[in-house]
Amino acid sequence: MSTGSTGGTQSMRRALGLLRLLADQQEDGMDLPQLMQASRLERSTAHRLLSSLVEEQFVERDARTRRYRLGVEAMQLGFAALRRMPLLDALRPFAQRLARLSGDTVFVVMRQGDHAVCLLREAGSFPVKVFTIDQGERRLLGVGAGGLALLASLSDEEIARIQARHADAYRQAGLADAALTKAVRQTRRRGHSEIVDSITPGVAGVGAALQVSGLAQVAFSFGAISNRLDAQRRAEMGALLRRECEEWARGMATRG
């Protein structure tokens, strides 16, 4: 009984490790050799676990490219957890306050490996709404105001590794090495991120990163049409965002 229990636990941990790897590379997917190398599993073990995950629809396999991605069951679990995440209960009132103060759409994203996943989206009172990302959607770090704020908070060494892993994706997003490096430096200098027409033409954003726990790092951002978020207002909203985040963090520390 003891041996079976240990073996079952080991298989479960290995399967979960594969799911984590696929979650981090969901856009491009991973083939079997890549998963073997990243997980350090033997071919037979990796293939057996992936086959079981495919059968249960936690993983899907593209017959043409032979790449694996998370399946519908994994997505459903993720969305269910996202809706019930305790952290959201603390973040939602603050996001709503920011939406009231700014009148703009507020986004809350959390770092997930090399990506940022949208946890919350709160609409402000301004008549023209900006909905550039949905709850549960992921983007590569550096893409979008919140993702750029998160990326800029990392060390240069870690940023370089992320750039190397996703060079093609960054180029497609108009963020080749020099452009991304410049955006990171500007974000650090300002204390907040700014984007204009980089994802959606006619849309601008301002973001700031915040460490909410020992493990969780999030970013809050404002999104609005570019005419509303001109250079002067981006600076004003950046200052507002930094001030409000600092006050919220102090309040959380006091309550904690």
C-alpha positions as YAML, in Angstrom:
chain: A
units: angstrom
residues:
- id: 1
  name: MET
  ca: [0.00, 0.00, 0.00]
- id: 2
  name: SER
  ca: [2.79, 2.39, 0.89]
- id: 3
  name: THR
  ca: [4.66, 1.75, -2.36]
- id: 4
  name: GLY
  ca: [1.52, 2.25, -4.47]
- id: 5
  name: SER
  ca: [0.69, 5.47, -2.69]
- id: 6
  name: THR
  ca: [4.19, 6.81, -3.23]
- id: 7
  name: GLY
  ca: [4.15, 5.82, -6.91]
- id: 8
  name: GLY
  ca: [0.76, 7.44, -7.43]
- id: 9
  name: THR
  ca: [1.90, 10.64, -5.77]
- id: 10
  name: GLN
  ca: [5.00, 10.74, -7.94]
- id: 11
  name: SER
  ca: [2.95, 10.29, -11.12]
- id: 12
  name: MET
  ca: [0.55, 13.02, -10.03]
- id: 13
  name: ARG
  ca: [3.41, 15.43, -9.37]
- id: 14
  name: ARG
  ca: [4.97, 14.65, -12.72]
- id: 15
  name: ALA
  ca: [1.66, 15.21, -14.51]
- id: 16
  name: LEU
  ca: [1.18, 18.51, -12.69]
- id: 17
  name: GLY
  ca: [4.70, 19.52, -13.69]
- id: 18
  name: LEU
  ca: [3.83, 18.89, -17.34]
- id: 19
  name: LEU
  ca: [0.69, 20.99, -17.00]
- id: 20
  name: ARG
  ca: [2.71, 23.86, -15.53]
- id: 21
  name: LEU
  ca: [5.17, 23.71, -18.41]
- id: 22
  name: LEU
  ca: [2.36, 23.75, -20.96]
- id: 23
  name: ALA
  ca: [0.63, 26.64, -19.18]
- id: 24
  name: ASP
  ca: [3.78, 28.72, -19.52]
- id: 25
  name: GLN
  ca: [4.05, 27.95, -23.25]
- id: 26
  name: GLN
  ca: [0.36, 27.86, -24.10]
- id: 27
  name: GLU
  ca: [0.61, 30.14, -27.14]
- id: 28
  name: ASP
  ca: [3.27, 28.13, -28.98]
- id: 29
  name: GLY
  ca: [2.76, 24.75, -27.34]
- id: 30
  name: MET
  ca: [5.53, 22.21, -26.73]
- id: 31
  name: ASP
  ca: [6.44, 18.99, -28.50]
- id: 32
  name: LEU
  ca: [7.48, 15.79, -26.75]
- id: 33
  name: PRO
  ca: [11.29, 16.37, -26.93]
- id: 34
  name: GLN
  ca: [10.86, 19.86, -25.45]
- id: 35
  name: LEU
  ca: [8.70, 18.54, -22.63]
- id: 36
  name: MET
  ca: [11.17, 15.73, -21.95]
- id: 37
  name: GLN
  ca: [14.04, 18.18, -21.72]
- id: 38
  name: ALA
  ca: [12.17, 20.69, -19.54]
- id: 39
  name: SER
  ca: [10.70, 18.06, -17.21]
- id: 40
  name: ARG
  ca: [13.73, 15.72, -17.24]
- id: 41
  name: LEU
  ca: [11.37, 12.78, -17.75]
- id: 42
  name: GLU
  ca: [12.18, 9.75, -19.86]
- id: 43
  name: ARG
  ca: [10.38, 9.49, -23.17]
- id: 44
  name: SER
  ca: [8.16, 6.59, -22.13]
- id: 45
  name: THR
  ca: [7.12, 8.30, -18.89]
- id: 46
  name: ALA
  ca: [6.41, 11.66, -20.52]
- id: 47
  name: HIS
  ca: [4.46, 10.05, -23.35]
- id: 48
  name: ARG
  ca: [2.39, 7.92, -20.95]
- id: 49
  name: LEU
  ca: [1.45, 10.88, -18.77]
- id: 50
  name: LEU
  ca: [0.65, 13.10, -21.76]
- id: 51
  name: SER
  ca: [-1.51, 10.39, -23.30]
- id: 52
  name: SER
  ca: [-3.52, 10.14, -20.09]
- id: 53
  name: LEU
  ca: [-3.89, 13.92, -19.90]
- id: 54
  name: VAL
  ca: [-5.05, 14.02, -23.53]
- id: 55
  name: GLU
  ca: [-7.63, 11.28, -22.86]
- id: 56
  name: GLU
  ca: [-9.00, 13.31, -19.94]
- id: 57
  name: GLN
  ca: [-8.96, 16.52, -22.07]
- id: 58
  name: PHE
  ca: [-6.57, 18.32, -19.74]
- id: 59
  name: VAL
  ca: [-4.12, 18.46, -22.66]
- id: 60
  name: GLU
  ca: [-4.66, 18.60, -26.41]
- id: 61
  name: ARG
  ca: [-2.25, 17.55, -29.15]
- id: 62
  name: ASP
  ca: [-2.07, 19.23, -32.55]
- id: 63
  name: ALA
  ca: [-1.93, 16.39, -35.09]
- id: 64
  name: ARG
  ca: [-0.09, 18.56, -37.63]
- id: 65
  name: THR
  ca: [2.61, 20.13, -35.45]
- id: 66
  name: ARG
  ca: [2.64, 17.40, -32.77]
- id: 67
  name: ARG
  ca: [2.68, 20.12, -30.14]
- id: 68
  name: TYR
  ca: [0.82, 19.87, -26.87]
- id: 69
  name: ARG
  ca: [-1.25, 22.61, -25.23]
- id: 70
  name: LEU
  ca: [-3.60, 22.82, -22.28]
- id: 71
  name: GLY
  ca: [-7.01, 21.34, -23.04]
- id: 72
  name: VAL
  ca: [-10.53, 22.41, -22.25]
- id: 73
  name: GLU
  ca: [-10.69, 20.69, -18.84]
- id: 74
  name: ALA
  ca: [-7.56, 22.47, -17.63]
- id: 75
  name: MET
  ca: [-8.99, 25.78, -18.86]
- id: 76
  name: GLN
  ca: [-12.27, 25.20, -17.04]
- id: 77
  name: LEU
  ca: [-10.46, 24.45, -13.81]
- id: 78
  name: GLY
  ca: [-8.38, 27.58, -14.23]
- id: 79
  name: PHE
  ca: [-11.39, 29.81, -14.78]
- id: 80
  name: ALA
  ca: [-13.21, 28.25, -11.84]
- id: 81
  name: ALA
  ca: [-10.22, 28.87, -9.56]
- id: 82
  name: LEU
  ca: [-9.86, 32.40, -10.90]
- id: 83
  name: ARG
  ca: [-13.43, 33.29, -9.98]
- id: 84
  name: ARG
  ca: [-12.94, 32.00, -6.44]
- id: 85
  name: MET
  ca: [-9.37, 33.16, -5.85]
- id: 86
  name: PRO
  ca: [-9.18, 34.76, -2.35]
- id: 87
  name: LEU
  ca: [-6.77, 37.36, -3.68]
- id: 88
  name: LEU
  ca: [-9.53, 38.71, -5.93]
- id: 89
  name: ASP
  ca: [-11.63, 39.59, -2.90]
- id: 90
  name: ALA
  ca: [-8.87, 41.93, -1.77]
- id: 91
  name: LEU
  ca: [-8.05, 43.32, -5.21]
- id: 92
  name: ARG
  ca: [-11.56, 43.98, -6.54]
- id: 93
  name: PRO
  ca: [-12.54, 46.88, -4.20]
- id: 94
  name: PHE
  ca: [-9.23, 48.60, -4.93]
- id: 95
  name: ALA
  ca: [-9.66, 48.15, -8.69]
- id: 96
  name: GLN
  ca: [-13.17, 49.60, -8.40]
- id: 97
  name: ARG
  ca: [-11.78, 52.59, -6.50]
- id: 98
  name: LEU
  ca: [-9.20, 53.20, -9.22]
- id: 99
  name: ALA
  ca: [-11.94, 53.04, -11.86]
- id: 100
  name: ARG
  ca: [-13.98, 55.63, -9.94]
- id: 101
  name: LEU
  ca: [-10.99, 57.94, -9.48]
- id: 102
  name: SER
  ca: [-9.85, 57.78, -13.10]
- id: 103
  name: GLY
  ca: [-13.08, 57.19, -14.99]
- id: 104
  name: ASP
  ca: [-11.10, 54.77, -17.14]
- id: 105
  name: THR
  ca: [-11.03, 50.99, -17.46]
- id: 106
  name: VAL
  ca: [-8.82, 49.34, -14.83]
- id: 107
  name: PHE
  ca: [-7.06, 46.04, -15.45]
- id: 108
  name: VAL
  ca: [-5.40, 43.81, -12.87]
- id: 109
  name: VAL
  ca: [-2.89, 41.28, -14.17]
- id: 110
  name: MET
  ca: [-0.74, 38.76, -12.32]
- id: 111
  name: ARG
  ca: [2.57, 37.30, -13.37]
- id: 112
  name: GLN
  ca: [2.37, 33.64, -14.43]
- id: 113
  name: GLY
  ca: [5.79, 32.46, -15.55]
- id: 114
  name: ASP
  ca: [6.76, 34.44, -18.66]
- id: 115
  name: HIS
  ca: [3.22, 35.76, -19.01]
- id: 116
  name: ALA
  ca: [0.68, 38.00, -17.32]
- id: 117
  name: VAL
  ca: [-2.87, 36.72, -16.80]
- id: 118
  name: CYS
  ca: [-5.78, 39.14, -16.43]
- id: 119
  name: LEU
  ca: [-7.46, 38.69, -13.05]
- id: 120
  name: LEU
  ca: [-9.90, 41.60, -13.11]
- id: 121
  name: ARG
  ca: [-11.31, 44.27, -15.39]
- id: 122
  name: GLU
  ca: [-13.35, 47.18, -14.02]
- id: 123
  name: ALA
  ca: [-14.99, 49.76, -16.27]
- id: 124
  name: GLY
  ca: [-14.88, 53.46, -15.38]
- id: 125
  name: SER
  ca: [-17.47, 56.14, -16.03]
- id: 126
  name: PHE
  ca: [-15.94, 57.52, -19.24]
- id: 127
  name: PRO
  ca: [-18.41, 56.85, -22.09]
- id: 128
  name: VAL
  ca: [-15.87, 55.24, -24.43]
- id: 129
  name: LYS
  ca: [-14.90, 51.91, -22.85]
- id: 130
  name: VAL
  ca: [-11.61, 50.14, -23.56]
- id: 131
  name: PHE
  ca: [-11.68, 46.34, -23.23]
- id: 132
  name: THR
  ca: [-8.36, 45.19, -24.68]
- id: 133
  name: ILE
  ca: [-8.07, 42.01, -22.61]
- id: 134
  name: ASP
  ca: [-10.60, 39.68, -20.99]
- id: 135
  name: GLN
  ca: [-10.49, 38.08, -17.56]
- id: 136
  name: GLY
  ca: [-8.45, 34.89, -17.78]
- id: 137
  name: GLU
  ca: [-6.61, 35.96, -20.94]
- id: 138
  name: ARG
  ca: [-2.81, 35.83, -20.95]
- id: 139
  name: ARG
  ca: [-0.19, 37.94, -22.64]
- id: 140
  name: LEU
  ca: [3.57, 37.77, -22.76]
- id: 141
  name: LEU
  ca: [5.26, 39.92, -20.11]
- id: 142
  name: GLY
  ca: [6.06, 43.31, -21.59]
- id: 143
  name: VAL
  ca: [2.98, 43.37, -23.83]
- id: 144
  name: GLY
  ca: [0.40, 45.79, -22.45]
- id: 145
  name: ALA
  ca: [0.79, 48.38, -19.70]
- id: 146
  name: GLY
  ca: [0.42, 45.91, -16.84]
- id: 147
  name: GLY
  ca: [2.69, 43.32, -18.42]
- id: 148
  name: LEU
  ca: [5.34, 45.95, -19.10]
- id: 149
  name: ALA
  ca: [5.23, 47.14, -15.50]
- id: 150
  name: LEU
  ca: [5.69, 43.56, -14.30]
- id: 151
  name: LEU
  ca: [8.57, 42.93, -16.70]
- id: 152
  name: ALA
  ca: [10.38, 46.13, -15.69]
- id: 153
  name: SER
  ca: [10.30, 45.03, -12.04]
- id: 154
  name: LEU
  ca: [12.46, 41.99, -12.85]
- id: 155
  name: SER
  ca: [16.26, 41.88, -12.98]
- id: 156
  name: ASP
  ca: [18.05, 42.51, -16.26]
- id: 157
  name: GLU
  ca: [19.27, 38.91, -16.23]
- id: 158
  name: GLU
  ca: [15.76, 37.49, -15.91]
- id: 159
  name: ILE
  ca: [14.44, 39.82, -18.60]
- id: 160
  name: ALA
  ca: [17.20, 38.67, -20.96]
- id: 161
  name: ARG
  ca: [16.23, 35.03, -20.41]
- id: 162
  name: ILE
  ca: [12.57, 35.79, -21.10]
- id: 163
  name: GLN
  ca: [13.52, 37.74, -24.24]
- id: 164
  name: ALA
  ca: [15.59, 34.82, -25.49]
- id: 165
  name: ARG
  ca: [12.79, 32.31, -24.91]
- id: 166
  name: HIS
  ca: [10.22, 34.41, -26.78]
- id: 167
  name: ALA
  ca: [12.25, 36.37, -29.32]
- id: 168
  name: ASP
  ca: [9.88, 35.67, -32.21]
- id: 169
  name: ALA
  ca: [6.77, 36.59, -30.22]
- id: 170
  name: TYR
  ca: [8.32, 39.87, -29.10]
- id: 171
  name: ARG
  ca: [9.26, 40.76, -32.67]
- id: 172
  name: GLN
  ca: [5.72, 40.07, -33.83]
- id: 173
  name: ALA
  ca: [4.46, 42.40, -31.09]
- id: 174
  name: GLY
  ca: [6.79, 45.16, -32.29]
- id: 175
  name: LEU
  ca: [9.08, 44.69, -29.30]
- id: 176
  name: ALA
  ca: [12.37, 43.52, -30.75]
- id: 177
  name: ASP
  ca: [15.30, 43.56, -28.32]
- id: 178
  name: ALA
  ca: [16.10, 47.28, -28.57]
- id: 179
  name: ALA
  ca: [12.47, 48.38, -28.36]
- id: 180
  name: LEU
  ca: [11.75, 46.19, -25.32]
- id: 181
  name: THR
  ca: [14.92, 47.31, -23.55]
- id: 182
  name: LYS
  ca: [13.99, 50.95, -24.16]
- id: 183
  name: ALA
  ca: [10.46, 50.40, -22.84]
- id: 184
  name: VAL
  ca: [11.79, 48.73, -19.68]
- id: 185
  name: ARG
  ca: [14.26, 51.58, -19.02]
- id: 186
  name: GLN
  ca: [11.59, 54.22, -19.52]
- id: 187
  name: THR
  ca: [9.25, 52.38, -17.16]
- id: 188
  name: ARG
  ca: [11.88, 52.20, -14.45]
- id: 189
  name: ARG
  ca: [12.75, 55.87, -14.88]
- id: 190
  name: ARG
  ca: [9.13, 57.03, -14.69]
- id: 191
  name: GLY
  ca: [8.09, 54.59, -11.98]
- id: 192
  name: HIS
  ca: [5.19, 53.43, -14.15]
- id: 193
  name: SER
  ca: [4.70, 51.99, -17.62]
- id: 194
  name: GLU
  ca: [3.17, 53.78, -20.60]
- id: 195
  name: ILE
  ca: [1.98, 52.36, -23.90]
- id: 196
  name: VAL
  ca: [0.40, 54.17, -26.87]
- id: 197
  name: ASP
  ca: [-1.10, 52.38, -29.88]
- id: 198
  name: SER
  ca: [1.12, 49.36, -29.24]
- id: 199
  name: ILE
  ca: [-1.57, 46.68, -28.99]
- id: 200
  name: THR
  ca: [-4.72, 48.35, -30.32]
- id: 201
  name: PRO
  ca: [-4.53, 51.48, -32.50]
- id: 202
  name: GLY
  ca: [-6.06, 54.46, -30.73]
- id: 203
  name: VAL
  ca: [-5.63, 52.97, -27.26]
- id: 204
  name: ALA
  ca: [-3.15, 53.97, -24.55]
- id: 205
  name: GLY
  ca: [-2.37, 52.63, -21.10]
- id: 206
  name: VAL
  ca: [-0.53, 53.32, -17.86]
- id: 207
  name: GLY
  ca: [0.52, 50.61, -15.39]
- id: 208
  name: ALA
  ca: [2.31, 49.98, -12.10]
- id: 209
  name: ALA
  ca: [3.50, 46.73, -10.50]
- id: 210
  name: LEU
  ca: [2.85, 45.79, -6.90]
- id: 211
  name: GLN
  ca: [4.04, 42.88, -4.75]
- id: 212
  name: VAL
  ca: [0.93, 41.69, -2.92]
- id: 213
  name: SER
  ca: [2.50, 38.72, -1.13]
- id: 214
  name: GLY
  ca: [5.74, 36.82, -0.91]
- id: 215
  name: LEU
  ca: [4.89, 34.97, -4.12]
- id: 216
  name: ALA
  ca: [2.23, 37.00, -5.92]
- id: 217
  name: GLN
  ca: [3.06, 40.06, -8.00]
- id: 218
  name: VAL
  ca: [0.33, 41.98, -9.78]
- id: 219
  name: ALA
  ca: [0.07, 45.12, -11.87]
- id: 220
  name: PHE
  ca: [-2.76, 47.63, -12.04]
- id: 221
  name: SER
  ca: [-3.27, 49.62, -15.22]
- id: 222
  name: PHE
  ca: [-5.56, 52.21, -16.75]
- id: 223
  name: GLY
  ca: [-6.72, 51.85, -20.34]
- id: 224
  name: ALA
  ca: [-8.36, 54.57, -22.42]
- id: 225
  name: ILE
  ca: [-8.47, 56.00, -25.93]
- id: 226
  name: SER
  ca: [-5.21, 57.70, -26.86]
- id: 227
  name: ASN
  ca: [-6.78, 61.17, -27.13]
- id: 228
  name: ARG
  ca: [-7.88, 60.90, -23.50]
- id: 229
  name: LEU
  ca: [-4.55, 59.53, -22.27]
- id: 230
  name: ASP
  ca: [-2.22, 62.09, -23.82]
- id: 231
  name: ALA
  ca: [1.31, 62.59, -22.49]
- id: 232
  name: GLN
  ca: [0.27, 64.97, -19.72]
- id: 233
  name: ARG
  ca: [-2.57, 62.79, -18.49]
- id: 234
  name: ARG
  ca: [-0.44, 59.65, -18.67]
- id: 235
  name: ALA
  ca: [2.01, 61.31, -16.29]
- id: 236
  name: GLU
  ca: [-0.85, 62.37, -13.99]
- id: 237
  name: MET
  ca: [-2.44, 58.93, -14.03]
- id: 238
  name: GLY
  ca: [0.94, 57.30, -13.44]
- id: 239
  name: ALA
  ca: [1.47, 59.44, -10.35]
- id: 240
  name: LEU
  ca: [-2.07, 58.65, -9.15]
- id: 241
  name: LEU
  ca: [-1.54, 54.95, -9.69]
- id: 242
  name: ARG
  ca: [1.77, 54.86, -7.82]
- id: 243
  name: ARG
  ca: [0.34, 56.84, -4.90]
- id: 244
  name: GLU
  ca: [-2.79, 54.72, -4.61]
- id: 245
  name: CYS
  ca: [-0.84, 51.47, -4.87]
- id: 246
  name: GLU
  ca: [1.55, 52.55, -2.13]
- id: 247
  name: GLU
  ca: [-1.34, 53.51, 0.16]
- id: 248
  name: TRP
  ca: [-3.20, 50.28, -0.56]
- id: 249
  name: ALA
  ca: [-0.07, 48.21, 0.13]
- id: 250
  name: ARG
  ca: [0.46, 50.00, 3.47]
- id: 251
  name: GLY
  ca: [-3.15, 49.33, 4.41]
- id: 252
  name: MET
  ca: [-2.82, 45.65, 3.53]
- id: 253
  name: ALA
  ca: [0.36, 45.38, 5.60]
- id: 254
  name: THR
  ca: [-1.38, 46.95, 8.58]
- id: 255
  name: ARG
  ca: [-4.38, 44.63, 8.30]
- id: 256
  name: GLY
  ca: [-2.07, 41.65, 7.83]
...
